[in-house]
Tab-separated table of C-alpha atoms in Angstrom:
chain	number	residue	atom	x	y	z
A	1	MET	CA	63.008	41.127	175.305
A	2	ASP	CA	63.980	44.402	173.612
A	3	LEU	CA	61.308	46.074	171.453
A	4	LEU	CA	61.894	48.029	168.229
A	5	LYS	CA	59.059	50.167	166.829
A	6	PHE	CA	59.584	51.198	163.225
A	7	ILE	CA	57.597	52.758	160.414
A	8	THR	CA	57.891	52.237	156.675
A	9	ALA	CA	57.269	55.206	154.414
A	10	GLY	CA	57.579	55.920	150.734
A	11	SER	CA	55.619	56.791	147.643
A	12	VAL	CA	52.790	54.780	146.128
A	13	ASP	CA	54.037	51.495	144.618
A	14	ASP	CA	57.484	51.740	146.218
A	15	GLY	CA	56.784	48.323	147.738
A	16	LYS	CA	56.255	49.076	151.430
A	17	SER	CA	53.509	46.512	151.962
A	18	THR	CA	55.432	43.921	149.938
A	19	LEU	CA	58.567	44.515	152.007
A	20	ILE	CA	56.650	44.024	155.255
A	21	GLY	CA	54.903	40.960	153.870
A	22	ARG	CA	58.256	39.509	152.814
A	23	LEU	CA	59.740	40.245	156.248
A	24	LEU	CA	56.843	38.453	157.949
A	25	TYR	CA	57.001	35.553	155.492
A	26	ASP	CA	60.757	35.050	155.771
A	27	THR	CA	60.618	35.089	159.588
A	28	ASP	CA	57.793	32.515	159.681
A	29	SER	CA	55.490	35.089	161.263
A	30	ILE	CA	52.480	34.324	159.055
A	31	LEU	CA	49.848	32.014	160.487
A	32	ASP	CA	48.517	29.138	158.385
A	33	ASP	CA	45.069	30.701	158.101
A	34	GLN	CA	46.662	33.931	156.862
A	35	LEU	CA	48.505	32.037	154.135
A	36	GLU	CA	45.268	30.349	153.154
A	37	ALA	CA	43.530	33.734	153.009
A	38	ILE	CA	46.254	35.043	150.675
A	39	GLN	CA	45.826	32.050	148.408
A	40	ARG	CA	42.039	32.442	148.379
A	41	ALA	CA	42.397	36.129	147.516
A	42	ASN	CA	44.059	34.991	144.267
A	43	ARG	CA	46.232	38.108	144.085
A	44	LYS	CA	49.445	37.189	142.297
A	45	ASN	CA	52.548	39.031	141.191
A	46	ASN	CA	53.534	39.135	137.526
A	47	ASP	CA	55.846	36.155	138.025
A	48	GLY	CA	53.018	34.060	139.498
A	49	THR	CA	54.186	34.238	143.125
A	50	LEU	CA	51.847	35.171	145.972
A	51	ASP	CA	51.287	38.889	146.511
A	52	LEU	CA	52.531	39.292	150.085
A	53	ALA	CA	51.392	42.928	150.187
A	54	ILE	CA	47.872	41.713	150.928
A	55	LEU	CA	49.029	40.925	154.481
A	56	THR	CA	48.999	44.621	155.353
A	57	ASP	CA	46.101	45.739	153.149
A	58	GLY	CA	43.500	45.662	155.889
A	59	LEU	CA	40.802	47.855	154.363
A	60	LYS	CA	38.549	46.735	151.529
A	61	ALA	CA	39.398	49.917	149.615
A	62	GLU	CA	43.111	49.100	149.978
A	63	ARG	CA	42.671	45.614	148.601
A	64	GLU	CA	40.626	46.909	145.670
A	65	GLN	CA	42.973	49.764	144.796
A	66	GLY	CA	46.246	48.072	145.707
A	67	ILE	CA	47.380	51.060	147.798
A	68	THR	CA	47.811	51.676	151.518
A	69	ILE	CA	45.300	54.162	152.967
A	70	ASP	CA	45.392	53.664	156.721
A	71	VAL	CA	48.366	52.882	158.953
A	72	ALA	CA	48.596	49.090	159.282
A	73	TYR	CA	50.307	47.697	162.376
A	74	LYS	CA	51.996	44.298	162.357
A	75	TYR	CA	53.871	42.431	165.070
A	76	PHE	CA	56.604	39.802	164.896
A	77	GLN	CA	59.644	38.660	166.786
A	78	THR	CA	62.895	36.779	166.343
A	79	ASP	CA	65.188	35.228	168.931
A	80	SER	CA	66.837	38.630	169.336
A	81	ARG	CA	64.027	41.163	169.437
A	82	LYS	CA	60.320	41.982	169.258
A	83	PHE	CA	59.062	44.325	166.547
A	84	ILE	CA	56.060	46.567	165.929
A	85	ILE	CA	55.765	47.728	162.304
A	86	ALA	CA	53.663	50.650	161.146
A	87	ASP	CA	53.063	50.598	157.389
A	88	ALA	CA	52.348	54.238	156.504
A	89	PRO	CA	50.389	55.369	153.433
A	90	GLY	CA	52.488	56.551	150.513
A	91	HIS	CA	49.895	58.621	148.660
A	92	ILE	CA	50.111	62.375	149.298
A	93	GLN	CA	46.408	62.359	150.175
A	94	TYR	CA	47.156	60.322	153.313
A	95	THR	CA	50.250	62.130	154.598
A	96	ARG	CA	48.369	62.945	157.836
A	97	ASN	CA	48.073	59.200	158.529
A	98	MET	CA	51.838	58.888	158.309
A	99	VAL	CA	52.232	61.521	161.038
A	100	THR	CA	50.125	59.509	163.472
A	101	GLY	CA	51.974	56.281	162.659
A	102	ALA	CA	55.422	57.830	163.012
A	103	SER	CA	54.972	59.690	166.287
A	104	ASN	CA	56.262	56.846	168.511
A	105	ALA	CA	58.677	55.145	166.129
A	106	ASP	CA	62.315	54.372	167.002
A	107	LEU	CA	63.248	53.922	163.333
A	108	ALA	CA	61.921	55.126	159.995
A	109	ILE	CA	62.503	52.985	156.906
A	110	ILE	CA	62.267	55.215	153.836
A	111	LEU	CA	61.631	53.152	150.711
A	112	ILE	CA	62.834	54.450	147.370
A	113	ASP	CA	61.995	52.827	144.037
A	114	ALA	CA	65.333	52.170	142.320
A	115	ARG	CA	63.756	53.135	138.974
A	116	LYS	CA	62.456	56.514	140.182
A	117	GLY	CA	65.022	57.687	142.723
A	118	VAL	CA	64.361	60.525	145.176
A	119	ILE	CA	60.951	62.073	144.429
A	120	GLU	CA	58.577	64.546	146.099
A	121	GLN	CA	57.062	61.999	148.507
A	122	THR	CA	60.596	60.998	149.551
A	123	ARG	CA	61.220	64.617	150.475
A	124	ARG	CA	57.850	64.948	152.200
A	125	HIS	CA	58.288	61.820	154.314
A	126	SER	CA	61.913	62.644	155.135
A	127	PHE	CA	60.886	66.110	156.253
A	128	LEU	CA	58.193	64.584	158.486
A	129	VAL	CA	60.703	62.111	159.927
A	130	SER	CA	62.959	65.046	160.756
A	131	LEU	CA	60.043	67.027	162.206
A	132	LEU	CA	58.936	64.105	164.375
A	133	ALA	CA	62.484	63.620	165.681
A	134	ILE	CA	62.712	59.932	164.780
A	135	PRO	CA	66.276	59.127	165.848
A	136	ASN	CA	67.190	56.398	163.328
A	137	ILE	CA	66.745	56.442	159.534
A	138	LEU	CA	67.211	53.555	157.091
A	139	VAL	CA	66.870	54.055	153.354
A	140	CYS	CA	65.890	50.843	151.549
A	141	VAL	CA	66.436	51.177	147.813
A	142	ASN	CA	63.810	48.708	146.606
A	143	LYS	CA	63.153	46.970	143.290
A	144	MET	CA	66.843	46.495	142.595
A	145	ASP	CA	65.845	43.494	140.460
A	146	MET	CA	64.217	45.918	137.995
A	147	VAL	CA	67.484	47.797	137.427
A	148	ASP	CA	69.579	44.623	137.087
A	149	TYR	CA	71.029	45.108	140.588
A	150	ASP	CA	73.121	47.986	139.260
A	151	GLU	CA	75.457	49.392	141.917
A	152	ALA	CA	75.643	52.752	140.114
A	153	VAL	CA	71.873	53.218	140.491
A	154	PHE	CA	72.113	52.554	144.222
A	155	GLU	CA	75.065	54.917	144.666
A	156	LYS	CA	73.326	57.742	142.780
A	157	ILE	CA	70.221	57.444	144.975
A	158	LYS	CA	72.431	57.419	148.057
A	159	THR	CA	74.176	60.604	146.887
A	160	ASP	CA	70.854	62.304	146.089
A	161	TYR	CA	69.433	61.423	149.493
A	162	GLU	CA	72.544	62.651	151.301
A	163	ARG	CA	72.094	65.963	149.499
A	164	LEU	CA	68.478	66.072	150.685
A	165	THR	CA	69.389	65.490	154.338
A	166	GLU	CA	71.805	68.421	154.330
A	167	ASN	CA	68.748	70.684	154.764
A	168	LEU	CA	67.035	68.508	157.387
A	169	ASN	CA	67.675	67.684	161.034
A	170	ILE	CA	68.794	64.139	160.210
A	171	LYS	CA	72.150	63.048	161.595
A	172	GLN	CA	72.647	59.383	160.749
A	173	VAL	CA	71.296	57.471	157.744
A	174	ASP	CA	71.959	53.865	156.720
A	175	TYR	CA	71.334	52.398	153.248
A	176	ILE	CA	70.446	48.879	152.064
A	177	PRO	CA	69.732	47.772	148.461
A	178	VAL	CA	66.822	45.281	148.413
A	179	SER	CA	64.204	43.563	146.322
A	180	ALA	CA	61.155	42.935	148.488
A	181	LEU	CA	59.501	40.985	145.663
A	182	LYS	CA	62.413	38.573	145.202
A	183	GLY	CA	63.562	38.570	148.841
A	184	ASP	CA	67.012	39.992	148.085
A	185	ASN	CA	68.719	41.336	151.237
A	186	ILE	CA	65.588	40.957	153.361
A	187	ALA	CA	66.217	38.002	155.687
A	188	LYS	CA	69.615	36.979	154.323
A	189	PRO	CA	72.369	38.362	152.081
A	190	SER	CA	71.703	38.249	148.357
A	191	SER	CA	74.039	36.664	145.821
A	192	ASN	CA	72.562	39.085	143.264
A	193	ILE	CA	74.160	42.032	145.092
A	194	PRO	CA	77.772	40.930	145.664
A	195	TRP	CA	78.981	44.547	145.736
A	196	TYR	CA	77.025	45.235	148.959
A	197	ASP	CA	78.902	44.072	152.060
A	198	GLY	CA	76.547	45.380	154.762
A	199	LYS	CA	73.837	43.601	156.752
A	200	PRO	CA	70.558	42.455	155.221
A	201	LEU	CA	67.419	44.153	156.532
A	202	LEU	CA	66.505	41.647	159.254
A	203	ALA	CA	70.012	41.554	160.727
A	204	PHE	CA	70.090	45.360	160.668
A	205	LEU	CA	66.789	45.505	162.588
A	206	GLU	CA	67.947	42.915	165.115
A	207	THR	CA	71.194	44.732	165.918
A	208	LEU	CA	70.199	48.404	165.624
A	209	HIS	CA	71.045	50.366	168.746
A	210	VAL	CA	67.955	52.395	169.594
A	211	SER	CA	68.904	55.947	170.450
A	212	HIS	CA	66.968	57.513	173.326
A	213	GLN	CA	68.417	60.975	172.916
A	214	TYR	CA	64.909	62.446	172.685
A	215	GLU	CA	63.671	60.894	175.933
A	216	ASN	CA	63.526	63.590	178.579
A	217	GLN	CA	65.217	62.619	181.819
A	218	GLN	CA	63.214	65.211	183.728
A	219	ALA	CA	60.219	63.809	185.624
A	220	ARG	CA	56.731	64.497	184.210
A	221	PHE	CA	53.401	63.050	185.415
A	222	PRO	CA	50.216	64.318	183.717
A	223	VAL	CA	47.238	63.542	185.956
A	224	GLN	CA	44.637	61.514	184.071
A	225	TRP	CA	42.259	60.830	186.938
A	226	VAL	CA	41.772	61.844	190.569
A	227	ILE	CA	40.724	58.759	192.571
A	228	ARG	CA	38.571	59.384	195.649
A	229	PRO	CA	36.365	56.353	196.411
A	230	GLN	CA	35.029	57.825	199.691
A	231	THR	CA	33.828	54.401	200.815
A	232	ASP	CA	33.634	53.036	204.350
A	233	GLU	CA	36.772	50.999	203.658
A	234	LEU	CA	38.651	53.922	202.079
A	235	PRO	CA	37.226	57.119	203.581
A	236	ASP	CA	40.394	59.202	203.178
A	237	TYR	CA	41.858	57.645	200.005
A	238	ARG	CA	43.123	60.231	197.491
A	239	GLY	CA	45.310	59.114	194.612
A	240	TYR	CA	46.351	60.586	191.283
A	241	ALA	CA	46.415	58.166	188.348
A	242	GLY	CA	48.466	58.685	185.196
A	243	ARG	CA	51.533	57.641	183.245
A	244	VAL	CA	55.085	58.870	183.772
A	245	VAL	CA	56.186	60.588	180.534
A	246	GLY	CA	59.741	61.479	181.490
A	247	GLY	CA	62.313	60.708	184.162
A	248	THR	CA	61.433	58.899	187.404
A	249	PHE	CA	59.479	59.601	190.575
A	250	SER	CA	60.344	58.117	193.971
A	251	VAL	CA	58.747	58.124	197.388
A	252	GLY	CA	59.995	61.207	199.242
A	253	ASP	CA	60.462	63.328	196.107
A	254	ARG	CA	59.422	66.950	196.478
A	255	ILE	CA	57.002	67.827	193.649
A	256	THR	CA	55.286	70.886	192.180
A	257	VAL	CA	51.779	70.851	190.703
A	258	LEU	CA	51.398	72.797	187.466
A	259	PRO	CA	49.979	75.184	186.514
A	260	SER	CA	48.934	76.071	190.113
A	261	GLY	CA	52.441	75.930	191.609
A	262	PHE	CA	51.358	74.062	194.768
A	263	SER	CA	54.014	71.821	196.352
A	264	SER	CA	53.998	68.550	198.280
A	265	THR	CA	55.928	65.305	198.743
A	266	ILE	CA	55.233	61.863	197.256
A	267	SER	CA	54.146	59.655	200.165
A	268	ARG	CA	53.322	56.490	198.219
A	269	ILE	CA	53.479	55.030	194.696
A	270	GLU	CA	50.883	52.374	193.909
A	271	LEU	CA	50.633	49.851	191.072
A	272	ALA	CA	47.829	47.263	191.130
A	273	SER	CA	47.468	47.637	194.917
A	274	GLU	CA	51.200	47.044	195.370
A	275	SER	CA	53.504	49.732	196.746
A	276	LEU	CA	56.564	50.769	194.719
A	277	HIS	CA	59.506	52.903	195.739
A	278	THR	CA	60.111	54.290	192.216
A	279	ALA	CA	58.022	54.800	189.073
A	280	GLU	CA	60.071	54.982	185.876
A	281	ASN	CA	59.341	56.547	182.504
A	282	GLY	CA	56.373	54.797	180.861
A	283	ALA	CA	54.917	53.375	184.076
A	284	SER	CA	51.166	53.802	184.684
A	285	VAL	CA	50.767	54.278	188.441
A	286	ILE	CA	48.871	56.052	191.200
A	287	LEU	CA	50.760	58.713	193.150
A	288	HIS	CA	49.822	59.714	196.688
A	289	LEU	CA	50.913	63.012	198.203
A	290	ALA	CA	51.585	63.986	201.791
A	291	ASP	CA	49.281	67.023	201.533
A	292	ASP	CA	45.668	67.439	200.429
A	293	ILE	CA	45.955	70.072	197.713
A	294	ASP	CA	43.763	71.064	194.781
A	295	ILE	CA	44.698	68.834	191.843
A	296	SER	CA	42.496	68.092	188.816
A	297	ARG	CA	42.641	65.982	185.680
A	298	GLY	CA	45.009	67.712	183.245
A	299	ASP	CA	47.355	69.084	185.910
A	300	MET	CA	50.981	67.968	185.818
A	301	LEU	CA	53.244	66.837	188.649
A	302	VAL	CA	56.963	67.552	188.230
A	303	LYS	CA	59.964	67.375	190.507
A	304	GLN	CA	60.526	70.684	192.233
A	305	ASN	CA	63.993	71.089	190.716
A	306	GLU	CA	62.982	69.884	187.203
A	307	GLN	CA	60.578	72.499	185.917
A	308	PRO	CA	59.159	72.461	182.362
A	309	ILE	CA	58.126	75.527	180.383
A	310	VAL	CA	54.875	77.109	181.583
A	311	SER	CA	53.454	79.589	179.111
A	312	GLN	CA	50.339	80.780	177.291
A	313	SER	CA	52.194	81.753	174.135
A	314	PHE	CA	54.276	79.329	172.075
A	315	GLU	CA	55.440	78.358	168.602
A	316	SER	CA	54.745	74.942	167.160
A	317	GLU	CA	55.415	72.919	164.053
A	318	ILE	CA	52.066	71.814	162.686
A	319	CYS	CA	50.687	69.257	160.243
A	320	TRP	CA	47.161	70.152	159.120
A	321	MET	CA	44.952	67.054	158.959
A	322	ASP	CA	41.534	68.321	157.935
A	323	THR	CA	39.940	68.954	154.546
A	324	THR	CA	38.624	72.269	155.914
A	325	PRO	CA	41.505	74.782	155.781
A	326	LEU	CA	42.865	76.484	158.870
A	327	ASP	CA	40.759	79.511	159.874
A	328	LEU	CA	42.777	82.345	161.387
A	329	ASN	CA	39.662	83.751	163.062
A	330	GLN	CA	38.559	80.498	164.686
A	331	VAL	CA	39.125	79.600	168.326
A	332	TYR	CA	40.383	76.007	168.452
A	333	LEU	CA	40.894	73.549	171.302
A	334	LEU	CA	44.362	72.248	172.150
A	335	GLN	CA	44.511	68.889	173.905
A	336	GLN	CA	47.693	67.907	175.713
A	337	HIS	CA	47.394	64.766	177.832
A	338	GLY	CA	44.195	65.247	179.869
A	339	ARG	CA	44.119	69.046	179.607
A	340	THR	CA	42.081	70.914	177.009
A	341	ALA	CA	42.562	74.656	176.479
A	342	LYS	CA	41.170	77.212	174.068
A	343	VAL	CA	43.810	78.554	171.663
A	344	LYS	CA	43.942	81.287	169.055
A	345	ILE	CA	46.370	81.526	166.167
A	346	GLN	CA	48.532	84.621	166.569
A	347	GLU	CA	50.612	84.237	163.426
A	348	VAL	CA	51.382	81.837	160.603
A	349	ILE	CA	55.162	82.053	160.679
A	350	TYR	CA	55.683	79.933	157.560
A	351	ARG	CA	54.411	77.068	155.463
A	352	VAL	CA	56.881	74.612	153.945
A	353	ASP	CA	56.968	73.775	150.246
A	354	ILE	CA	57.784	70.069	150.517
A	355	GLU	CA	59.133	69.893	146.970
A	356	THR	CA	61.785	72.596	147.528
A	357	LEU	CA	61.771	72.770	151.361
A	358	GLU	CA	61.431	76.531	150.973
A	359	LYS	CA	59.449	78.429	153.621
A	360	SER	CA	56.856	81.058	152.765
A	361	ALA	CA	54.610	83.293	154.891
A	362	ASN	CA	51.532	82.160	152.956
A	363	GLY	CA	48.766	82.031	155.570
A	364	HIS	CA	46.727	79.336	153.822
A	365	PHE	CA	46.920	75.899	155.480
A	366	GLY	CA	45.069	73.035	153.821
A	367	LEU	CA	45.024	69.260	154.114
A	368	ASN	CA	48.542	67.794	154.686
A	369	ASP	CA	50.216	71.222	154.798
A	370	ILE	CA	53.160	71.577	157.185
A	371	GLY	CA	54.653	74.668	158.751
A	372	ARG	CA	55.103	76.715	161.911
A	373	ILE	CA	52.441	78.699	163.770
A	374	GLN	CA	52.384	80.876	166.876
A	375	PHE	CA	49.542	80.133	169.311
A	376	LYS	CA	48.081	81.923	172.318
A	377	SER	CA	46.203	79.791	174.861
A	378	ALA	CA	43.518	80.939	177.271
A	379	GLU	CA	45.364	79.365	180.218
A	380	PRO	CA	48.958	78.417	181.017
A	381	LEU	CA	50.236	75.108	179.642
A	382	ALA	CA	53.158	73.082	181.023
A	383	PHE	CA	55.261	71.631	178.208
A	384	ASP	CA	58.752	70.748	177.002
A	385	GLN	CA	60.239	71.261	173.574
A	386	TYR	CA	59.218	68.354	171.352
A	387	THR	CA	62.840	67.525	170.578
A	388	SER	CA	63.574	66.969	174.280
A	389	ASN	CA	60.347	65.187	175.276
A	390	LYS	CA	57.974	63.997	172.556
A	391	ALA	CA	55.223	63.004	174.981
A	392	ASN	CA	55.159	66.386	176.694
A	393	GLY	CA	55.924	68.481	173.615
A	394	GLY	CA	53.212	67.068	171.368
A	395	ALA	CA	49.529	67.976	171.233
A	396	ILE	CA	46.524	67.954	168.926
A	397	ILE	CA	44.189	70.707	167.762
A	398	ILE	CA	40.426	70.097	167.775
A	399	ASP	CA	37.798	72.097	165.916
A	400	PRO	CA	35.008	72.695	168.492
A	401	ARG	CA	32.432	73.132	165.715
A	402	ASN	CA	32.550	69.421	164.809
A	403	ASN	CA	34.889	67.903	167.439
A	404	LEU	CA	37.304	66.708	164.723
A	405	THR	CA	41.056	66.529	165.225
A	406	VAL	CA	42.382	68.982	162.633
A	407	ALA	CA	46.114	69.210	163.362
A	408	ALA	CA	49.083	67.617	165.110
A	409	LEU	CA	51.505	69.914	166.955
A	410	MET	CA	55.189	69.614	167.823
A	411	ILE	CA	55.911	72.495	170.227
A	412	THR	CA	59.226	74.219	169.557
A	413	LYS	CA	59.477	77.067	172.080
A	414	SER	CA	57.708	79.507	174.352
A	415	THR	CA	57.183	83.042	173.059
A	416	GLY	CA	55.806	84.615	176.216
């Protein structure tokens, strides 16, 4: 069955958790013990109905404060499709959590409170959605019941959001007016919104065509582990385990090992002791080569005629995730797949003001700041532009002083 991965994002109290709770409730995806837990929690809405938002408030601090802090993942399915939902935090303090939740999403649902319209967090999350190259965007104008289901309110928000996307790399946006609290336009059309003739949310999710324009068709295989048992039964066994992150590999393909440049031919593809002829994008397999060549964890196998960028100098979009600001004099560690390399910041090209989307050369990068930086690595890295292959164009930055992940990178181009 087809799978749709989507993330919900919006400001605090826009109703993200309630919308997800309503979606789960209306699709009969809540277990009996979960319903009992909600009733025992005794959290009610103002009209006396159960507070469905508690379904996604997994942390004690979230339940106490009534806000989402961490990314909460929920799963459900209908007769048409399976779904994985990531409920992202709305508070500006947890923007970094939204980046991690959105990195693999097929769709971003941007919630906007009908009473407030487009606000700073709407701009921030929309900019991140653009940065992370999420191919499908749906704007849910929530709490329509609190503005008397006024069409003019919906149309104004739609116009304001269209103006916002003019400055972002967002091509296609859909809009649905909803009330997550009342269930309007969630699982079925609402009689309270007769002026809207589009699909309700669930039907939209079931029929959305998932665009794969950002999936690289060029073959990439980062080596995660070199398998050499050297037992009596397998004295000469040498296999390279990993996951295909672009294109396909087949037995007989001529490959190049990066960054060394050594070449060989795929002699066998193995999955759970079974031999395959082809390994497609996303498959976790073991590749065997016709030649014994020097290959280590972190190296990358590519088809000889499908070369990625190999460089030590590159520009990257960056989201800073640590409370300690970026230090221009610090040597950081970049981790891409199984490879870790020392990197130095050459230049802060710009930092983005999320409120205005203006770019400034201010070198200060603090928690949740977003911008573009030029890096220089101590050794060559094999990568693709993030917009053509997310898996091979993304990386993280680690501070070696405390081993904390301090930034997420989306590589844009080589500069050397």
